[in-house]
């Protein structure tokens, strides 16, 4: 594989975490414009762990996921009482608050003669663990793919068990869900925590690939894209948001056919899909047909 | 014997409208009571309070001695209350099988959210499919609810109640929109599978169904209980005839 292909695939993989994160909340019936905040939390905490504290990479990833999941649950606790538009705006506000806080967040330490760590709006560079460990881009792509595989596997387990069914029931009809004995608040907090952890995982992986991160990278547009990926790819399967990323980054960006007009083409595509298939290309009826076909 | 369900002084108001007005009603264990009354008399509202969807403004509800008035719906469901819905409440985006299984998630341990052993999953599948078979729905297991007829949808809701293994069953017009033949079928299904060993309240406008299933009938009018007793006696009362059949025949 050449360097360009590897970098596109890495990008697709990293965005997939964010897209799956937003997708999980869509399944639970909530629209979040703020998953980029957890991506940022993962990027910063993972970066601090390896670059400032000099922890091993795996420990940095674990702390990022734990922090993303914890903040996700903590933010969900008061906001889950909000519904629809109000929840969406609250997530947006939280994400912008996070970005604004990172703009003034400075935490630097002297590492081998260099001041290392986040420096407010100037960003956070020298997250060099991957390069110092001599991991090639191809090998790092394999790490990204492995982590993404683990997330897909987790969702597959939840689909086999009761987790996804719980999320879907609460997402479709919270009143019925409650009368079936499911705690709507607890289910949604669990979903938000899961979504936060997954986005943070992507963020930690991103920080170590980019080596330099800054608050401006985690803007609202990032979150809007993440949401759109699930909406066009489809809500019927976890492969839906990944399909969305593939369409946007894999097709529109990489083929460069729409160079300069990509945002317009993508925006138009989202609108078109939402009109024709409100729950995306791989929506629930499509997946039902696939399953019926597999059963034969 | 202690009452399975004891409702005392129950009141529910929506702004200026009194949906339930100091209602008293007690059910013995295993007893099925028919609840009738004109449109808007508060029958569905009573179910909404009994399931925790609405918190009452006054009064108490005791289920096997536990106070449930004002508890959130999941807590009440856990105490063994399950219902059907007058306007049907099926999950459109989930299959018939998943709709039925919806009744089972809450009582399963949390770890099963992540991992259900294949054996446990198969056991559950067998149980659900034999439940569907009881209502002639086995061939529809993997269909979406929209592929069902009205009768089948009501049967699925009743099967879902059964899947929850409740102590108290609340049926809200289980035969609404059905022909007399279909009504007969649903009466038989309820009598055979749902009522044995459970207490039940059955809301129904169809006298055929109420008298077939419930030896006792209570009548609501404007949120008040205006009659309560053996079916034949209650249906013969002049006040009931005027308030109920007079209003319902328009
Ligand atoms: N959520 C609500 N908000 C406001 N008013 C309500 C609400 N639910 C019911 N009501 C009112 O309460 C009264 C009782 O309604 P309810 O649905 O309990 O009647 P019902 O006996 O079930 O009637 P029907 O036979 O038509 O089903 C009606 O006047 C209704 O408009
Ligand atoms: Mg009603």
Coordinates of C-alpha atoms and ligand atoms in Angstrom, one line a residue:
Chain A
X1 CA 0.0 0.0 0.0
X2 CA 1.3 3.5 -0.8
X3 CA 1.5 6.2 1.7
X4 CA -1.5 8.0 0.4
X5 CA -3.8 5.0 0.6
X6 CA -2.6 4.3 4.1
X7 CA -3.3 7.9 5.2
X8 CA -6.8 7.9 3.6
X9 CA -7.7 4.5 5.2
X10 CA -6.4 5.8 8.6
X11 CA -8.6 8.8 8.2
X12 CA -11.6 6.7 7.4
X13 CA -10.9 4.5 10.4
X14 CA -10.5 7.5 12.8
X15 CA -13.7 9.2 11.6
X16 CA -15.5 5.8 11.9
X17 CA -15.1 6.0 15.7
X18 CA -16.8 9.4 15.8
X19 CA -19.5 8.3 13.4
X20 CA -20.3 5.2 15.4
X21 CA -20.4 7.3 18.6
X22 CA -23.0 9.6 17.1
X23 CA -24.9 6.6 15.6
X24 CA -25.2 5.0 19.1
X25 CA -27.0 8.0 20.4
X26 CA -29.2 8.2 17.3
X27 CA -30.2 4.6 18.0
X28 CA -31.1 5.6 21.5
X29 CA -33.3 8.3 20.1
X30 CA -31.0 11.3 20.7
X31 CA -29.4 13.7 18.3
X32 CA -25.9 14.8 19.4
X33 CA -24.0 17.5 17.7
X34 CA -21.3 17.3 20.3
X35 CA -19.5 14.0 19.9
X36 CA -16.3 15.8 18.7
X37 CA -15.9 16.9 22.4
X38 CA -15.2 13.3 23.4
X39 CA -12.9 12.9 20.4
X40 CA -11.1 16.0 21.8
X41 CA -11.1 14.6 25.4
X42 CA -9.6 11.3 24.1
X43 CA -7.0 13.1 22.0
X44 CA -5.9 15.4 24.8
X45 CA -6.0 12.9 27.6
X46 CA -4.3 10.2 25.5
X47 CA -1.7 12.7 24.4
X48 CA -1.0 13.9 27.9
X49 CA -0.7 10.4 29.2
X50 CA 2.0 9.4 26.7
X51 CA 3.8 12.7 26.0
X52 CA 3.7 14.4 29.3
X53 CA 3.4 11.6 31.8
X54 CA 5.4 9.3 29.5
X55 CA 3.0 6.4 30.0
X56 CA 2.9 3.5 27.6
X57 CA 0.6 4.0 24.6
X58 CA -1.9 1.3 25.7
X59 CA -2.3 3.0 29.1
X60 CA -2.9 6.3 27.3
X61 CA -5.6 4.8 25.2
X62 CA -7.2 3.1 28.2
X63 CA -7.3 6.4 30.2
X64 CA -8.8 8.2 27.2
X65 CA -11.6 5.7 26.8
X66 CA -12.3 5.7 30.6
X67 CA -12.4 9.5 30.7
X68 CA -14.6 9.8 27.6
X69 CA -17.0 7.2 29.0
X70 CA -17.1 8.9 32.4
X71 CA -17.6 12.4 31.0
X72 CA -20.3 11.0 28.6
X73 CA -22.2 9.5 31.5
X74 CA -21.7 12.7 33.6
X75 CA -23.0 15.0 30.9
X76 CA -25.9 12.7 30.1
X77 CA -27.1 12.6 33.6
X78 CA -28.6 16.1 33.6
X79 CA -29.1 16.4 29.9
X80 CA -31.0 13.2 29.2
X81 CA -34.1 14.7 30.7
X82 CA -34.1 17.1 27.8
X83 CA -35.6 15.9 24.6
X84 CA -35.1 16.3 20.9
X85 CA -34.0 19.8 19.9
X86 CA -33.2 20.7 23.5
X87 CA -30.9 17.8 23.9
X88 CA -29.2 18.5 20.6
X89 CA -28.5 22.1 21.6
X90 CA -27.2 21.0 25.0
X91 CA -24.7 18.7 23.3
X92 CA -23.6 21.5 21.0
X93 CA -23.2 23.8 24.0
X94 CA -21.2 21.2 25.9
X95 CA -18.9 20.6 22.9
X96 CA -18.3 24.4 22.4
X97 CA -17.6 24.7 26.1
X98 CA -15.1 21.9 25.9
X99 CA -13.4 23.6 22.9
X100 CA -13.3 27.0 24.7
X101 CA -11.9 25.4 27.8
X102 CA -9.1 23.7 25.7
X103 CA -8.3 27.1 24.3
X104 CA -7.2 28.2 27.7
X105 CA -6.0 24.9 29.0
X106 CA -2.3 24.9 29.6
X107 CA -0.5 22.0 31.2
X108 CA 3.2 21.8 30.3
X109 CA 6.1 19.9 31.7
X110 CA 9.7 19.8 30.9
X111 CA 10.3 16.6 29.0
X112 CA 14.0 16.1 27.9
X113 CA 14.6 19.8 27.9
X114 CA 11.4 20.7 26.0
X115 CA 8.2 22.2 27.4
X116 CA 5.6 19.5 26.5
X117 CA 1.9 19.5 26.8
X118 CA -1.3 21.4 25.8
X119 CA -0.7 25.2 25.4
X120 CA -4.2 26.6 25.0
X121 CA -5.0 27.8 21.5
X122 CA -1.4 27.2 20.4
X123 CA -2.2 23.5 20.6
X124 CA -0.4 20.4 21.8
X125 CA 2.5 19.1 19.8
X126 CA 5.1 16.4 20.2
X127 CA 2.8 13.5 20.8
X128 CA 5.5 11.3 19.5
X129 CA 5.0 7.9 21.2
X130 CA 4.2 6.1 17.9
X131 CA 7.2 7.5 16.1
X132 CA 9.6 6.9 19.0
X133 CA 8.4 3.4 19.2
X134 CA 9.2 3.0 15.5
X135 CA 5.7 2.1 14.4
X136 CA 5.3 2.4 10.6
X137 CA 2.1 4.0 9.2
X138 CA 1.0 0.6 7.9
X139 CA 1.3 -0.9 11.3
X140 CA -0.5 2.0 12.9
X141 CA -3.3 1.5 10.4
X142 CA -3.5 -2.1 11.6
X143 CA -3.8 -0.8 15.2
X144 CA -6.6 1.6 14.1
X145 CA -8.3 -1.3 12.3
X146 CA -8.0 -3.5 15.3
X147 CA -9.5 -1.0 17.6
X148 CA -12.4 -0.4 15.1
X149 CA -12.8 -4.1 14.9
X150 CA -13.1 -4.3 18.7
X151 CA -15.8 -1.6 18.7
X152 CA -17.8 -3.3 15.9
X153 CA -17.4 -6.6 17.8
X154 CA -18.7 -4.9 21.0
X155 CA -21.8 -3.7 19.1
X156 CA -22.2 -7.1 17.5
X157 CA -22.1 -8.7 21.0
X158 CA -24.7 -6.1 22.2
X159 CA -26.9 -7.0 19.2
X160 CA -26.6 -10.7 20.1
X161 CA -27.4 -10.0 23.7
X162 CA -30.0 -7.4 24.8
X163 CA -28.0 -4.2 24.7
X164 CA -28.8 -3.0 21.2
X165 CA -32.4 -4.1 21.6
X166 CA -32.7 -2.0 24.8
X167 CA -31.3 1.0 23.0
X168 CA -33.6 0.6 20.0
X169 CA -36.7 0.1 22.2
X170 CA -35.9 3.2 24.3
X171 CA -35.0 5.1 21.1
X172 CA -38.2 4.3 19.3
X173 CA -40.8 4.5 22.2
X174 CA -39.5 5.6 25.6
X175 CA -43.0 5.5 27.1
X176 CA -43.5 1.8 26.1
X177 CA -39.9 1.0 27.1
X178 CA -40.6 2.3 30.6
X179 CA -43.8 0.3 30.9
X180 CA -41.8 -2.8 29.8
X181 CA -39.6 -2.2 32.8
X182 CA -36.7 -0.4 31.2
X183 CA -35.3 2.6 32.8
X184 CA -35.1 5.2 30.0
X185 CA -32.7 7.5 31.8
X186 CA -30.3 4.7 32.8
X187 CA -30.4 3.3 29.3
X188 CA -29.6 6.6 27.7
X189 CA -26.8 7.4 30.2
X190 CA -25.3 4.0 29.3
X191 CA -25.6 4.8 25.6
X192 CA -24.0 8.3 26.2
X193 CA -21.2 6.7 28.2
X194 CA -20.6 4.1 25.5
X195 CA -20.6 6.8 22.8
X196 CA -18.2 8.9 24.8
X197 CA -15.8 6.1 25.3
X198 CA -15.8 5.2 21.6
X199 CA -15.3 8.8 20.4
X200 CA -12.5 9.2 22.9
X201 CA -10.8 6.0 21.6
X202 CA -10.8 7.5 18.1
X203 CA -9.5 10.8 19.6
X204 CA -6.6 9.1 21.3
X205 CA -5.6 7.2 18.2
X206 CA -5.9 10.4 16.2
X207 CA -3.7 12.4 18.5
X208 CA -0.9 9.8 18.2
X209 CA -1.1 9.8 14.4
X210 CA -1.3 13.5 14.0
X211 CA 1.3 14.2 16.8
X212 CA -0.1 17.8 16.9
X213 CA -3.6 18.7 18.0
X214 CA -5.3 22.0 18.6
X215 CA -8.8 23.0 19.9
X216 CA -9.8 24.3 16.5
X217 CA -9.7 20.8 15.0
X218 CA -12.7 19.8 17.2
X219 CA -15.2 22.2 15.8
X220 CA -18.9 21.9 15.3
X221 CA -18.5 20.9 11.7
X222 CA -16.6 17.8 12.8
X223 CA -19.6 16.8 14.9
X224 CA -22.1 17.6 12.2
X225 CA -20.2 15.3 9.8
X226 CA -20.1 12.5 12.4
X227 CA -23.9 12.8 12.8
X228 CA -24.4 12.9 9.0
X229 CA -22.4 9.7 8.5
X230 CA -24.8 7.7 10.5
X231 CA -27.8 9.3 8.9
X232 CA -26.8 8.6 5.3
X233 CA -25.1 5.3 6.0
X234 CA -28.1 4.0 7.9
X235 CA -29.4 3.3 11.4
X236 CA -30.0 -0.4 10.8
X237 CA -26.5 -1.6 11.4
X238 CA -23.2 -0.4 12.9
X239 CA -21.8 -0.7 9.4
X240 CA -24.1 2.2 8.4
X241 CA -22.0 5.0 9.9
X242 CA -18.9 3.4 8.5
X243 CA -20.5 3.4 5.1
X244 CA -21.2 7.1 5.6
X245 CA -17.5 7.8 6.3
X246 CA -16.6 5.7 3.2
X247 CA -18.9 7.7 1.0
X248 CA -17.6 11.1 2.3
X249 CA -13.9 10.5 2.8
X250 CA -13.4 7.4 0.7
X251 CA -15.3 8.6 -2.4
X252 CA -15.8 12.3 -2.4
X253 CA -12.5 13.4 -0.9
X254 CA -10.2 10.8 -2.2
X255 CA -11.4 10.6 -5.8
X256 CA -11.1 14.4 -6.0
X257 CA -13.7 14.4 -8.7
X258 CA -15.6 17.1 -6.8
X259 CA -12.5 19.0 -5.7
X260 CA -13.6 22.3 -4.3
X261 CA -17.3 21.4 -4.4
X262 CA -17.0 18.4 -2.0
X263 CA -18.9 20.1 0.9
X264 CA -21.7 21.1 -1.4
X265 CA -21.9 17.6 -3.0
X266 CA -21.9 16.0 0.5
X267 CA -24.5 18.4 1.9
X268 CA -26.7 17.7 -1.1
X269 CA -26.2 14.0 -0.7
X270 CA -27.2 14.1 2.9
X271 CA -30.4 16.0 2.1
X272 CA -31.3 13.7 -0.8
X273 CA -30.8 10.5 1.3
X274 CA -32.8 12.0 4.2
X275 CA -35.7 12.7 1.9
X276 CA -35.6 9.4 0.1
X277 CA -34.5 7.2 3.0
X278 CA -35.1 9.0 6.3
X279 CA -33.1 6.3 8.3
X280 CA -30.3 6.0 5.8
X281 CA -29.1 3.6 3.1
X282 CA -28.7 0.6 5.5
X283 CA -31.9 1.2 7.4
X284 CA -33.8 -1.3 9.5
X285 CA -36.0 -2.7 6.7
X286 CA -32.9 -3.3 4.6
X287 CA -31.2 -5.1 7.4
X288 CA -34.3 -7.1 8.0
X289 CA -34.2 -8.3 4.4
X290 CA -30.6 -9.1 4.6
X291 CA -31.2 -11.2 7.7
X292 CA -34.2 -13.0 6.0
X293 CA -31.9 -13.7 3.1
X294 CA -29.2 -15.1 5.4
X295 CA -31.7 -17.3 7.1
X296 CA -32.7 -19.1 3.9
Chain B
X1 CA -57.7 -13.3 51.5
X2 CA -55.9 -10.0 51.1
X3 CA -56.7 -8.0 48.0
X4 CA -54.2 -8.3 45.1
X5 CA -55.0 -4.8 44.0
X6 CA -56.5 -2.1 46.3
X7 CA -57.2 1.3 44.8
X8 CA -58.5 3.9 47.3
X9 CA -59.5 7.5 46.8
X10 CA -57.7 7.7 43.5
X11 CA -57.9 11.1 41.7
X12 CA -56.3 12.3 38.6
X13 CA -56.7 15.8 37.1
X14 CA -55.6 17.3 33.8
X15 CA -55.8 21.0 34.5
X16 CA -59.4 21.6 35.1
X17 CA -60.5 18.2 33.9
X18 CA -61.0 15.5 36.5
X19 CA -60.3 12.2 34.8
X20 CA -60.5 10.1 37.9
X21 CA -62.5 11.2 40.9
X22 CA -61.9 9.5 44.3
X23 CA -62.0 6.0 42.8
X24 CA -62.1 3.0 45.0
X25 CA -61.7 -0.5 43.6
X26 CA -60.3 -3.8 45.0
X27 CA -59.4 -7.0 43.2
X28 CA -59.0 -10.4 44.8
X29 CA -56.1 -12.5 43.7
X30 CA -57.0 -14.2 40.4
X31 CA -60.1 -12.1 39.9
X32 CA -60.9 -10.6 36.5
X33 CA -63.0 -7.5 36.5
X34 CA -64.6 -5.8 33.5
X35 CA -64.4 -2.0 33.4
X36 CA -66.9 -0.2 31.3
X37 CA -68.1 3.3 30.9
X38 CA -68.7 5.9 28.2
X39 CA -66.0 7.5 26.1
X40 CA -63.8 9.8 28.2
X41 CA -65.0 8.3 31.5
X42 CA -61.4 7.7 32.7
X43 CA -60.8 4.0 32.0
X44 CA -57.6 4.4 30.1
X45 CA -56.5 7.1 32.6
X46 CA -56.9 4.5 35.3
X47 CA -54.5 2.2 33.4
X48 CA -52.1 5.1 33.0
X49 CA -52.0 5.6 36.7
X50 CA -51.7 1.9 37.5
X51 CA -48.7 1.6 35.2
X52 CA -47.1 4.8 36.5
X53 CA -47.4 6.8 33.3
X54 CA -49.4 9.4 35.3
X55 CA -48.8 10.1 38.9
X56 CA -52.2 10.5 40.6
X57 CA -53.2 13.7 42.4
X58 CA -54.6 11.9 45.4
X59 CA -55.2 8.4 46.6
X60 CA -53.3 5.1 46.9
X61 CA -52.8 2.0 44.8
X62 CA -51.6 -1.1 46.6
X63 CA -50.3 -4.0 44.7
X64 CA -49.9 -7.1 46.9
X65 CA -49.5 -4.6 49.8
X66 CA -46.9 -2.5 48.0
X67 CA -47.8 1.2 47.5
X68 CA -47.3 1.9 43.8
X69 CA -49.0 5.3 43.3
X70 CA -46.5 7.7 41.9
X71 CA -43.7 5.1 41.3
X72 CA -42.0 5.4 38.0
X73 CA -43.2 2.9 35.3
X74 CA -40.2 0.6 35.4
X75 CA -40.6 0.0 39.1
X76 CA -44.2 -0.8 38.7
X77 CA -43.5 -3.2 35.8
X78 CA -41.0 -4.9 38.0
X79 CA -43.8 -5.5 40.6
X80 CA -45.7 -7.5 37.9
X81 CA -48.0 -5.1 36.0
X82 CA -48.4 -5.4 32.3
X83 CA -50.9 -3.9 29.9
X84 CA -52.1 -3.7 26.3
X85 CA -52.9 -0.4 24.6
X86 CA -56.2 0.9 23.2
X87 CA -54.4 2.4 20.2
X88 CA -51.8 -0.4 19.9
X89 CA -48.2 0.3 20.9
X90 CA -45.9 -1.9 18.8
X91 CA -42.3 -1.1 17.9
X92 CA -42.5 -0.4 14.1
X93 CA -38.9 -0.8 13.5
X94 CA -38.4 -4.1 15.3
X95 CA -39.6 -7.5 14.2
X96 CA -42.5 -9.4 15.8
X97 CA -40.0 -11.5 17.7
X98 CA -38.1 -8.4 19.0
X99 CA -41.5 -6.8 20.0
X100 CA -42.3 -9.8 22.1
X101 CA -38.8 -10.0 23.6
X102 CA -39.1 -6.4 24.6
X103 CA -41.1 -7.6 27.6
X104 CA -38.1 -9.7 28.8
X105 CA -35.1 -7.4 28.7
X106 CA -35.8 -5.6 32.0
X107 CA -35.9 -8.8 34.1
X108 CA -32.7 -10.1 32.6
X109 CA -29.4 -9.4 34.4
X110 CA -27.4 -6.4 33.1
X111 CA -24.6 -8.5 31.9
X112 CA -26.9 -10.0 29.3
X113 CA -26.9 -6.6 27.6
X114 CA -23.4 -7.6 26.4
X115 CA -23.5 -11.3 26.4
X116 CA -26.2 -13.9 26.3
X117 CA -25.0 -17.5 26.1
X118 CA -26.1 -19.2 22.9
X119 CA -28.0 -21.8 25.1
X120 CA -29.8 -19.0 27.0
X121 CA -30.6 -17.3 23.7
X122 CA -32.0 -20.5 22.2
X123 CA -34.1 -21.1 25.3
X124 CA -35.5 -17.7 25.1
X125 CA -36.2 -18.1 21.4
X126 CA -38.1 -21.3 21.9
X127 CA -40.1 -19.8 24.7
X128 CA -41.0 -16.7 22.6
X129 CA -41.9 -18.8 19.5
X130 CA -44.1 -21.1 21.5
X131 CA -45.8 -18.0 22.9
X132 CA -46.4 -16.7 19.4
X133 CA -47.7 -20.1 18.4
X134 CA -50.4 -19.9 21.1
X135 CA -51.7 -16.9 19.2
X136 CA -51.2 -18.3 15.8
X137 CA -48.4 -15.9 15.1
X138 CA -45.5 -18.4 14.8
X139 CA -45.2 -17.9 11.0
X140 CA -44.9 -14.2 11.5
X141 CA -41.9 -14.4 13.9
X142 CA -39.6 -12.5 11.7
X143 CA -42.1 -10.1 10.1
X144 CA -42.3 -6.5 10.9
X145 CA -45.5 -5.5 12.8
X146 CA -46.8 -3.6 9.8
X147 CA -47.2 -6.9 8.0
X148 CA -49.8 -8.0 10.7
X149 CA -53.5 -7.6 10.6
X150 CA -55.3 -5.6 13.3
X151 CA -56.3 -8.8 15.0
X152 CA -52.7 -10.1 14.9
X153 CA -51.4 -6.9 16.3
X154 CA -53.7 -7.1 19.3
X155 CA -52.8 -10.7 19.7
X156 CA -49.1 -9.7 19.7
X157 CA -49.8 -7.2 22.4
X158 CA -51.5 -9.8 24.5
X159 CA -48.6 -12.3 23.9
X160 CA -46.2 -9.5 25.0
X161 CA -48.2 -9.2 28.2
X162 CA -47.9 -12.9 28.7
X163 CA -44.1 -12.7 28.0
X164 CA -43.7 -10.3 30.9
X165 CA -45.3 -13.0 33.2
X166 CA -47.2 -10.3 35.2
X167 CA -49.4 -10.7 38.3
X168 CA -51.8 -8.0 37.2
X169 CA -53.0 -7.8 33.6
X170 CA -54.6 -4.7 32.2
X171 CA -56.3 -5.0 28.8
X172 CA -57.5 -1.9 27.1
X173 CA -60.2 -2.7 24.6
X174 CA -58.6 -5.9 23.4
X175 CA -61.3 -6.5 20.8
X176 CA -61.6 -3.0 19.4
X177 CA -62.2 -3.1 15.7
X178 CA -62.8 -6.8 15.6
X179 CA -65.6 -8.8 14.0
X180 CA -67.7 -11.0 16.3
X181 CA -65.8 -14.1 15.0
X182 CA -62.5 -12.4 15.7
X183 CA -63.8 -11.3 19.1
X184 CA -64.6 -14.9 19.9
X185 CA -61.1 -16.0 19.0
X186 CA -59.5 -13.3 21.2
X187 CA -61.9 -14.1 24.1
X188 CA -60.8 -17.7 23.9
X189 CA -57.1 -16.8 23.8
X190 CA -57.4 -14.5 26.8
X191 CA -59.4 -16.9 28.8
X192 CA -57.1 -19.9 28.1
X193 CA -53.7 -18.3 28.4
X194 CA -53.8 -14.9 30.1
X195 CA -56.3 -15.0 32.9
X196 CA -55.5 -18.3 34.8
X197 CA -53.7 -17.4 38.0
X198 CA -53.7 -13.7 37.4
X199 CA -55.7 -10.7 38.4
X200 CA -57.0 -8.7 35.5
X201 CA -58.9 -5.5 34.6
X202 CA -60.5 -5.6 31.2
X203 CA -61.7 -2.4 29.6
X204 CA -64.1 -3.2 26.8
X205 CA -67.1 -1.7 25.1
X206 CA -68.2 -5.1 23.7
X207 CA -70.6 -6.6 26.2
X208 CA -69.9 -10.0 24.6
X209 CA -66.3 -9.9 25.7
X210 CA -66.8 -8.5 29.1
X211 CA -69.5 -11.0 30.2
X212 CA -67.5 -13.9 28.7
X213 CA -64.3 -13.0 30.7
X214 CA -65.4 -11.2 33.8
X215 CA -67.9 -12.4 36.4
X216 CA -67.7 -8.9 37.9
X217 CA -68.1 -5.5 36.3
X218 CA -67.4 -2.0 37.5
X219 CA -68.8 1.1 35.7
X220 CA -67.0 4.4 35.4
X221 CA -68.7 7.7 34.6
X222 CA -66.8 11.0 34.5
X223 CA -64.1 9.4 36.6
X224 CA -66.4 8.1 39.3
X225 CA -67.4 4.5 39.9
X226 CA -71.2 4.4 39.6
X227 CA -71.6 0.6 39.9
X228 CA -69.7 -2.5 40.9
X229 CA -70.9 -6.0 41.2
X230 CA -71.8 -9.3 39.5
X231 CA -72.0 -8.8 35.7
X232 CA -75.6 -9.6 35.2
X233 CA -76.8 -7.3 38.1
X234 CA -74.6 -4.4 37.0
X235 CA -75.6 -4.6 33.3
X236 CA -79.3 -4.6 34.4
X237 CA -79.1 -1.4 36.4
X238 CA -81.0 1.5 35.0
X239 CA -78.4 4.1 35.8
X240 CA -75.7 2.0 34.0
X241 CA -78.0 1.5 31.0
X242 CA -78.6 5.3 30.8
X243 CA -75.1 6.5 31.3
X244 CA -73.3 3.7 29.4
X245 CA -75.5 2.4 26.7
X246 CA -77.1 5.7 26.1
X247 CA -73.8 7.4 25.5
X248 CA -72.2 4.5 23.6
X249 CA -75.0 4.1 21.1
X250 CA -74.5 7.4 19.5
Ligands
LIG1 N1 -52.7 13.0 28.7 C1 -53.9 13.7 28.9 N2 -53.9 15.0 28.9 C2 -55.1 15.7 29.1 N3 -56.3 15.1 29.1 C3 -56.3 13.8 29.1 C4 -55.1 13.0 28.9 N4 -55.5 11.7 28.9 C5 -56.8 11.7 29.0 N5 -57.3 12.9 29.1 C6 -58.8 13.2 29.3 O1 -59.2 12.5 30.4 C7 -60.5 12.0 30.2 C8 -60.5 10.5 30.4 O2 -59.9 10.0 29.2 P1 -59.7 8.4 29.1 O3 -58.8 8.2 27.9 O4 -59.2 7.9 30.4 O5 -61.1 7.9 28.8 P2 -61.6 6.4 28.4 O6 -62.6 6.0 29.4 O7 -60.5 5.5 28.2 O8 -62.3 6.7 27.0 P3 -62.5 5.8 25.7 O9 -63.6 4.9 25.9 O10 -62.8 6.8 24.6 O11 -61.2 5.2 25.5 C9 -60.9 12.5 28.8 O12 -61.7 13.7 28.9 C10 -59.6 12.8 28.1 O13 -59.7 13.8 27.1
LIG2 MG1 -59.7 4.5 26.7

